[in-house]
């Protein structure tokens, strides 16, 4: 099962359309996961043209997104429990907040966003995965999103890219 993971699209503020590099990967995706800060519901409508979409809302999302998506999500993919959350909040780091949010859940993988910083590492037995942002790389050299291949194992990777406008 191929999952494409993105977060912090902030559209149309940070981009008018999804990047070509992302669209290329969406062509054979089985599921798209968005970890919040969509900014507009049009992002959801565009993504669902490619594959089913699951996600959560983030701190910049309005009521239209909150009606479609929860603040936190747990689902099963090929026998693996996956948790999704945006990661915003008060005090502590984004990473500490997302770990605490799922401390009572037996998840294999926690997907989150908010910081725009790509991250792939284990904390105890949980894989932490932040895809970065496809539209707002901030001071990083590349935009990014995630690709997960889920079967008996979870293979996670970041796709880093530059846009043609750079």
Short mmCIF file of C-alpha atoms in Angstrom, two decimals:
data_model
loop_
_atom_site.label_atom_id
_atom_site.label_comp_id
_atom_site.label_asym_id
_atom_site.label_seq_id
_atom_site.Cartn_x
_atom_site.Cartn_y
_atom_site.Cartn_z
CA UNK A 1 0.00 0.00 0.00
CA UNK A 2 1.42 3.39 -1.04
CA UNK A 3 0.58 6.38 1.15
CA UNK A 4 1.52 9.94 0.30
CA UNK A 5 1.86 12.17 3.35
CA UNK A 6 1.76 15.93 3.38
CA UNK A 7 1.13 18.77 5.79
CA UNK A 8 1.15 22.54 6.02
CA UNK A 9 0.04 23.30 2.47
CA UNK A 10 -1.21 26.76 3.51
CA UNK A 11 -2.92 27.25 0.15
CA UNK A 12 -3.51 29.65 -1.52
CA UNK A 13 -1.35 31.80 0.77
CA UNK A 14 1.92 29.92 0.08
CA UNK A 15 1.09 28.45 -3.36
CA UNK A 16 -1.71 28.64 -5.92
CA UNK A 17 -1.55 24.95 -6.83
CA UNK A 18 -0.05 21.68 -5.67
CA UNK A 19 3.51 21.20 -6.95
CA UNK A 20 4.11 19.01 -10.01
CA UNK A 21 6.50 16.77 -8.05
CA UNK A 22 3.71 15.93 -5.61
CA UNK A 23 1.15 15.37 -8.39
CA UNK A 24 3.58 12.91 -10.00
CA UNK A 25 3.66 10.77 -6.83
CA UNK A 26 -0.11 10.97 -6.33
CA UNK A 27 -0.76 9.12 -9.60
CA UNK A 28 -0.38 5.67 -8.04
CA UNK A 29 -1.16 6.48 -4.40
CA UNK A 30 -3.57 4.23 -2.52
CA UNK A 31 -4.18 6.82 0.20
CA UNK A 32 -3.27 10.46 0.85
CA UNK A 33 -2.75 11.66 4.42
CA UNK A 34 -2.77 15.38 5.26
CA UNK A 35 -1.55 16.37 8.73
CA UNK A 36 -3.30 19.73 8.88
CA UNK A 37 -2.97 23.39 7.96
CA UNK A 38 -4.73 22.89 4.64
CA UNK A 39 -5.95 26.51 4.89
CA UNK A 40 -8.73 25.96 2.32
CA UNK A 41 -11.06 23.08 1.54
CA UNK A 42 -10.05 23.32 -2.14
CA UNK A 43 -6.83 21.48 -1.23
CA UNK A 44 -8.93 18.52 -0.10
CA UNK A 45 -11.03 18.59 -3.28
CA UNK A 46 -7.89 18.65 -5.42
CA UNK A 47 -6.24 15.79 -3.52
CA UNK A 48 -9.29 13.52 -3.60
CA UNK A 49 -9.14 13.54 -7.42
CA UNK A 50 -6.08 11.30 -7.06
CA UNK A 51 -6.84 8.92 -4.17
CA UNK A 52 -8.88 8.67 -0.96
CA UNK A 53 -7.84 11.31 1.59
CA UNK A 54 -7.63 11.08 5.38
CA UNK A 55 -6.44 13.87 7.59
CA UNK A 56 -6.74 16.20 10.54
CA UNK A 57 -7.16 19.92 10.94
CA UNK A 58 -4.41 22.29 12.01
CA UNK A 59 -4.22 25.60 13.80
CA UNK A 60 -4.87 27.77 10.71
CA UNK A 61 -7.83 25.73 9.45
CA UNK A 62 -11.34 27.14 9.60
CA UNK A 63 -14.71 25.58 10.30
CA UNK A 64 -15.03 24.16 6.76
CA UNK A 65 -11.98 21.95 7.36
CA UNK A 66 -12.96 21.18 10.96
CA UNK A 67 -16.32 19.86 9.73
CA UNK A 68 -14.51 17.40 7.44
CA UNK A 69 -11.63 16.31 9.66
CA UNK A 70 -10.95 15.62 13.36
CA UNK A 71 -8.10 17.07 15.42
CA UNK A 72 -6.62 13.60 15.87
CA UNK A 73 -7.02 10.34 13.97
CA UNK A 74 -6.04 6.69 14.40
CA UNK A 75 -6.54 4.21 11.58
CA UNK A 76 -5.29 0.82 10.45
CA UNK A 77 -3.17 0.27 7.33
CA UNK A 78 -2.13 -3.29 6.53
CA UNK A 79 -2.26 -4.23 10.23
CA UNK A 80 -0.36 -1.17 11.47
CA UNK A 81 -2.08 1.41 13.68
CA UNK A 82 -1.22 4.90 12.45
CA UNK A 83 -1.88 8.09 14.39
CA UNK A 84 -2.22 11.49 12.73
CA UNK A 85 -2.24 14.90 14.44
CA UNK A 86 -1.15 18.39 13.43
CA UNK A 87 0.96 19.04 16.54
CA UNK A 88 0.13 22.63 17.46
CA UNK A 89 -0.38 23.67 21.05
CA UNK A 90 1.07 25.48 24.03
CA UNK A 91 4.39 24.77 25.72
CA UNK A 92 6.68 21.84 24.94
CA UNK A 93 8.02 21.03 21.50
CA UNK A 94 5.84 19.84 18.65
CA UNK A 95 7.50 16.44 18.93
CA UNK A 96 6.74 16.12 22.66
CA UNK A 97 3.12 17.18 22.12
CA UNK A 98 2.50 14.53 19.45
CA UNK A 99 4.13 11.79 21.51
CA UNK A 100 1.93 12.70 24.49
CA UNK A 101 -1.19 12.81 22.29
CA UNK A 102 -0.75 9.13 21.42
CA UNK A 103 0.79 7.80 24.66
CA UNK A 104 -2.31 5.71 25.43
CA UNK A 105 -2.62 4.43 21.85
CA UNK A 106 -0.69 1.43 20.58
CA UNK A 107 0.34 3.11 17.33
CA UNK A 108 3.31 2.04 15.20
CA UNK A 109 3.61 5.40 13.46
CA UNK A 110 2.75 9.00 14.35
CA UNK A 111 2.34 11.41 11.45
CA UNK A 112 2.36 15.11 12.29
CA UNK A 113 3.11 18.54 10.86
CA UNK A 114 3.06 22.09 12.22
CA UNK A 115 6.83 22.74 12.33
CA UNK A 116 7.38 22.40 8.54
CA UNK A 117 10.54 20.48 9.47
CA UNK A 118 10.91 17.03 7.87
CA UNK A 119 11.55 14.40 10.54
CA UNK A 120 11.91 10.64 10.49
CA UNK A 121 13.01 8.93 13.70
CA UNK A 122 11.95 6.49 16.35
CA UNK A 123 10.91 7.40 19.85
CA UNK A 124 10.85 4.17 21.82
CA UNK A 125 8.84 1.85 19.54
CA UNK A 126 6.95 4.55 17.66
CA UNK A 127 8.08 5.91 14.31
CA UNK A 128 7.69 9.70 14.20
CA UNK A 129 7.16 11.20 10.75
CA UNK A 130 6.78 14.83 9.77
CA UNK A 131 6.64 15.25 5.97
CA UNK A 132 7.68 18.91 6.02
CA UNK A 133 5.79 21.20 3.62
CA UNK A 134 5.24 21.04 -0.15
CA UNK A 135 4.60 24.80 -0.32
CA UNK A 136 6.40 26.50 2.60
CA UNK A 137 9.94 25.29 3.15
CA UNK A 138 10.77 28.31 5.27
CA UNK A 139 14.57 28.48 5.53
CA UNK A 140 15.17 24.92 4.35
CA UNK A 141 16.74 24.32 0.93
CA UNK A 142 13.95 22.04 -0.31
CA UNK A 143 10.21 21.52 -0.15
CA UNK A 144 9.18 18.06 1.00
CA UNK A 145 6.48 15.46 1.46
CA UNK A 146 6.45 11.83 2.56
CA UNK A 147 5.99 8.48 0.92
CA UNK A 148 5.12 5.42 2.98
CA UNK A 149 5.07 1.87 1.69
CA UNK A 150 3.06 -0.20 4.12
CA UNK A 151 2.96 -4.00 4.07
CA UNK A 152 4.38 -6.30 6.77
CA UNK A 153 6.79 -3.43 7.40
CA UNK A 154 6.54 0.34 7.17
CA UNK A 155 9.05 1.95 4.82
CA UNK A 156 9.14 5.73 5.17
CA UNK A 157 10.98 8.29 3.10
CA UNK A 158 10.96 11.98 2.34
CA UNK A 159 10.78 13.33 -1.17
CA UNK A 160 12.76 16.58 -1.36
CA UNK A 161 12.38 18.88 -4.36
CA UNK A 162 12.67 22.41 -5.69
CA UNK A 163 10.06 24.10 -7.81
CA UNK A 164 10.60 25.33 -11.36
CA UNK A 165 10.17 28.94 -10.16
CA UNK A 166 13.39 28.77 -8.13
#
